[in-house]
CSV table of C-alpha atoms in Angstrom, one decimal:
chain,number,residue,atom,x,y,z
Q,18,UNK,CA,-28.2,23.9,-27.1
Q,19,UNK,CA,-27.8,24.7,-23.0
Q,20,UNK,CA,-26.5,22.6,-20.5
Q,21,UNK,CA,-25.0,22.6,-16.6
Q,22,UNK,CA,-24.2,20.9,-13.7
Q,23,UNK,CA,-24.7,21.2,-10.4
Q,24,UNK,CA,-24.1,19.2,-7.5
Q,25,UNK,CA,-26.3,19.7,-4.1
Q,26,UNK,CA,-24.8,19.2,-0.2
Q,27,UNK,CA,-22.4,21.6,1.2
Q,28,UNK,CA,-20.7,24.5,0.0
Q,29,UNK,CA,-17.7,26.0,0.2
Q,30,UNK,CA,-16.0,29.6,0.3
Q,31,UNK,CA,-16.7,30.2,-3.0
Q,32,UNK,CA,-20.2,29.0,-3.5
Q,33,UNK,CA,-19.2,26.1,-5.1
Q,34,UNK,CA,-20.0,22.0,-4.1
Q,35,UNK,CA,-17.7,20.5,-2.0
Q,36,UNK,CA,-17.2,16.6,-2.3
Q,37,UNK,CA,-20.2,16.1,0.2
Q,38,UNK,CA,-22.0,16.1,-2.3
Q,39,UNK,CA,-25.2,13.6,-2.0
Q,40,UNK,CA,-26.5,14.4,-5.8
Q,41,UNK,CA,-25.8,15.9,-9.2
Q,42,UNK,CA,-27.9,18.0,-10.9
Q,43,UNK,CA,-27.9,18.3,-14.7
Q,44,UNK,CA,-29.8,20.2,-16.8
Q,45,UNK,CA,-29.9,19.6,-20.5
Q,46,UNK,CA,-32.8,21.7,-22.7
Q,47,UNK,CA,-34.3,23.6,-19.3
Q,48,UNK,CA,-35.1,19.2,-18.1
Q,49,UNK,CA,-33.6,19.0,-14.8
Q,50,UNK,CA,-31.9,15.6,-14.0
Q,51,UNK,CA,-30.9,14.5,-10.8
Q,52,UNK,CA,-28.5,11.4,-9.7
Q,53,UNK,CA,-28.2,10.5,-6.0
Q,54,UNK,CA,-24.4,9.8,-5.9
Q,55,UNK,CA,-23.3,7.0,-3.4
Q,56,UNK,CA,-20.0,6.9,-1.4
Q,57,UNK,CA,-18.7,4.2,-2.9
Q,58,UNK,CA,-19.0,6.8,-6.6
Q,59,UNK,CA,-16.5,9.2,-4.4
Q,60,UNK,CA,-12.8,7.6,-4.6
Q,61,UNK,CA,-11.6,9.5,-1.9
Q,62,UNK,CA,-13.5,7.5,0.6
Q,63,UNK,CA,-11.2,4.5,0.0
Q,64,UNK,CA,-8.0,4.0,2.2
Q,65,UNK,CA,-7.1,1.4,-0.2
Q,66,UNK,CA,-7.0,1.2,-3.4
Q,67,UNK,CA,-5.5,-1.6,-5.4
Q,68,UNK,CA,-4.7,-2.2,-9.3
Q,69,UNK,CA,-5.3,-5.3,-9.5
Q,70,UNK,CA,-2.3,-8.0,-10.8
Q,71,UNK,CA,-2.2,-11.2,-12.3
Q,72,UNK,CA,-2.1,-13.0,-9.6
Q,73,UNK,CA,-4.5,-11.8,-7.9
Q,74,UNK,CA,-7.6,-13.3,-10.0
Q,75,UNK,CA,-5.6,-16.4,-11.5
Q,76,UNK,CA,-6.0,-19.6,-9.6
Q,77,UNK,CA,-3.6,-17.8,-6.8
Q,78,UNK,CA,-6.9,-18.0,-4.5
Q,79,UNK,CA,-5.6,-14.8,-2.8
Q,80,UNK,CA,-5.3,-11.3,-2.8
Q,81,UNK,CA,-2.2,-9.9,-1.8
Q,82,UNK,CA,-2.3,-6.6,0.2
Q,83,UNK,CA,0.6,-4.4,1.0
Q,84,UNK,CA,2.0,-4.2,4.7
Q,85,UNK,CA,2.0,-0.5,5.7
Q,86,UNK,CA,-1.8,-0.9,3.8
Q,87,UNK,CA,-2.7,-3.1,6.7
Q,88,UNK,CA,-0.8,-1.8,9.8
Q,89,UNK,CA,-2.3,1.4,9.0
Q,90,UNK,CA,-5.7,0.9,7.9
Q,91,UNK,CA,-6.6,-2.8,8.5
Q,92,UNK,CA,-4.7,-4.2,11.8
Q,93,UNK,CA,-6.2,-1.3,14.3
Q,94,UNK,CA,-10.1,-2.8,13.2
Q,95,UNK,CA,-9.3,-6.7,13.8
Q,96,UNK,CA,-8.6,-6.9,17.2
Q,97,UNK,CA,-5.6,-9.7,18.3
Q,98,UNK,CA,-3.6,-11.3,14.9
Q,99,UNK,CA,-2.2,-14.5,15.1
Q,100,UNK,CA,-0.2,-13.9,11.6
Q,101,UNK,CA,0.1,-18.1,11.1
Q,102,UNK,CA,-3.4,-18.5,12.2
Q,103,UNK,CA,-4.7,-15.2,10.5
Q,104,UNK,CA,-8.4,-13.5,11.1
Q,105,UNK,CA,-11.5,-13.7,9.7
Q,106,UNK,CA,-13.1,-10.5,8.1
Q,107,UNK,CA,-16.4,-9.6,7.1
Q,108,UNK,CA,-16.3,-7.8,4.2
Q,109,UNK,CA,-19.8,-6.0,2.5
Q,110,UNK,CA,-19.3,-5.6,-0.7
Q,111,UNK,CA,-21.1,-1.5,-1.2
Q,112,UNK,CA,-22.2,-2.5,-4.7
Q,113,UNK,CA,-24.4,-5.8,-4.7
Q,114,UNK,CA,-24.6,-5.3,-0.8
Q,115,UNK,CA,-24.0,-8.7,-0.4
Q,116,UNK,CA,-21.3,-10.1,3.0
Q,117,UNK,CA,-18.4,-12.4,2.6
Q,118,UNK,CA,-16.2,-13.2,5.0
Q,119,UNK,CA,-12.4,-13.7,4.1
Q,120,UNK,CA,-9.3,-14.3,5.9
Q,121,UNK,CA,-6.4,-12.1,6.7
Q,122,UNK,CA,-2.8,-13.9,6.9
Q,123,UNK,CA,0.3,-12.8,6.2
Q,124,UNK,CA,3.0,-13.7,3.3
Q,125,UNK,CA,6.3,-14.7,3.2
Q,126,UNK,CA,7.3,-11.3,1.3
Q,127,UNK,CA,5.8,-9.7,4.8
Q,128,UNK,CA,3.1,-8.3,2.9
Q,129,UNK,CA,-1.0,-9.9,3.5
Q,130,UNK,CA,-3.2,-11.6,2.1
Q,131,UNK,CA,-7.2,-11.9,2.1
Q,132,UNK,CA,-7.7,-15.7,1.8
Q,133,UNK,CA,-10.8,-18.4,2.1
Q,134,UNK,CA,-13.4,-16.5,-0.5
Q,135,UNK,CA,-11.5,-14.6,-2.6
Q,136,UNK,CA,-11.9,-16.2,-5.6
Q,137,UNK,CA,-15.3,-17.5,-4.9
Q,138,UNK,CA,-16.6,-14.9,-3.9
Q,139,UNK,CA,-15.0,-11.6,-5.2
Q,140,UNK,CA,-12.9,-12.7,-8.2
Q,141,UNK,CA,-15.5,-14.9,-10.2
Q,142,UNK,CA,-19.2,-13.4,-8.4
Q,143,UNK,CA,-17.8,-9.8,-9.4
Q,144,UNK,CA,-16.4,-11.2,-12.4
Q,145,UNK,CA,-12.8,-9.1,-11.6
Q,146,UNK,CA,-9.4,-9.1,-14.1
Q,147,UNK,CA,-6.2,-8.1,-14.2
Q,148,UNK,CA,-6.1,-4.0,-13.9
Q,149,UNK,CA,-9.3,-3.6,-12.1
Q,150,UNK,CA,-9.5,-1.1,-9.4
Q,151,UNK,CA,-10.7,-1.9,-6.3
Q,152,UNK,CA,-11.4,0.1,-3.1
Q,153,UNK,CA,-11.2,-1.4,0.7
Q,154,UNK,CA,-11.9,1.1,4.0
Q,155,UNK,CA,-13.1,0.3,7.3
Q,156,UNK,CA,-16.8,1.8,7.6
Q,157,UNK,CA,-17.3,3.0,11.4
Q,158,UNK,CA,-21.2,3.2,11.5
Q,159,UNK,CA,-21.5,-0.8,11.1
Q,160,UNK,CA,-17.7,-1.7,12.1
Q,161,UNK,CA,-17.3,-3.3,9.3
Q,162,UNK,CA,-15.0,-3.4,6.5
Q,163,UNK,CA,-16.3,-2.9,2.8
Q,164,UNK,CA,-15.3,-3.5,-0.5
Q,165,UNK,CA,-15.8,-2.0,-3.7
Q,166,UNK,CA,-14.8,-1.7,-7.5
Q,167,UNK,CA,-13.6,1.4,-8.4
Q,168,UNK,CA,-12.9,1.2,-11.7
Q,169,UNK,CA,-13.0,-1.8,-14.6
Q,170,UNK,CA,-10.0,-2.1,-17.1
Q,171,UNK,CA,-10.6,-1.6,-20.3
Q,172,UNK,CA,-10.8,-5.3,-22.6
Q,173,UNK,CA,-8.1,-5.0,-25.2
Q,174,UNK,CA,-9.1,-6.3,-28.2
Q,175,UNK,CA,-5.8,-7.2,-31.1
């Protein structure tokens, strides 16, 4: 049985494909199958990664984000930010190609939260659960924040 795999894209100085690859080719029994790789599948591009906690997906209706991550990767792109009122942010779900509006506010723990739509537009619509891993990033070309589901949590049956 013959099996080889390769990636298209730029090659580094060792002749290996780099992470900038835009497709993967698998050759099985002499037949080449090429599949595109989207940016959302390369998780190194996601500046904020979070494994969801129970409080992110239960009835709390908010996503809690760390202070340092928001101050480094979010606040530089939102303009004026009033900690009490918050600011509305547009998120584009790259997996479902849909746009959603959430409000970023500060939390009593000096962390930040995304509210007003998190539960309905993401938790329920996407079926998010505890231990799912999500990614967030600023997308410069379109001037928007993007969301993806990086890893779905395993379902454990007892």
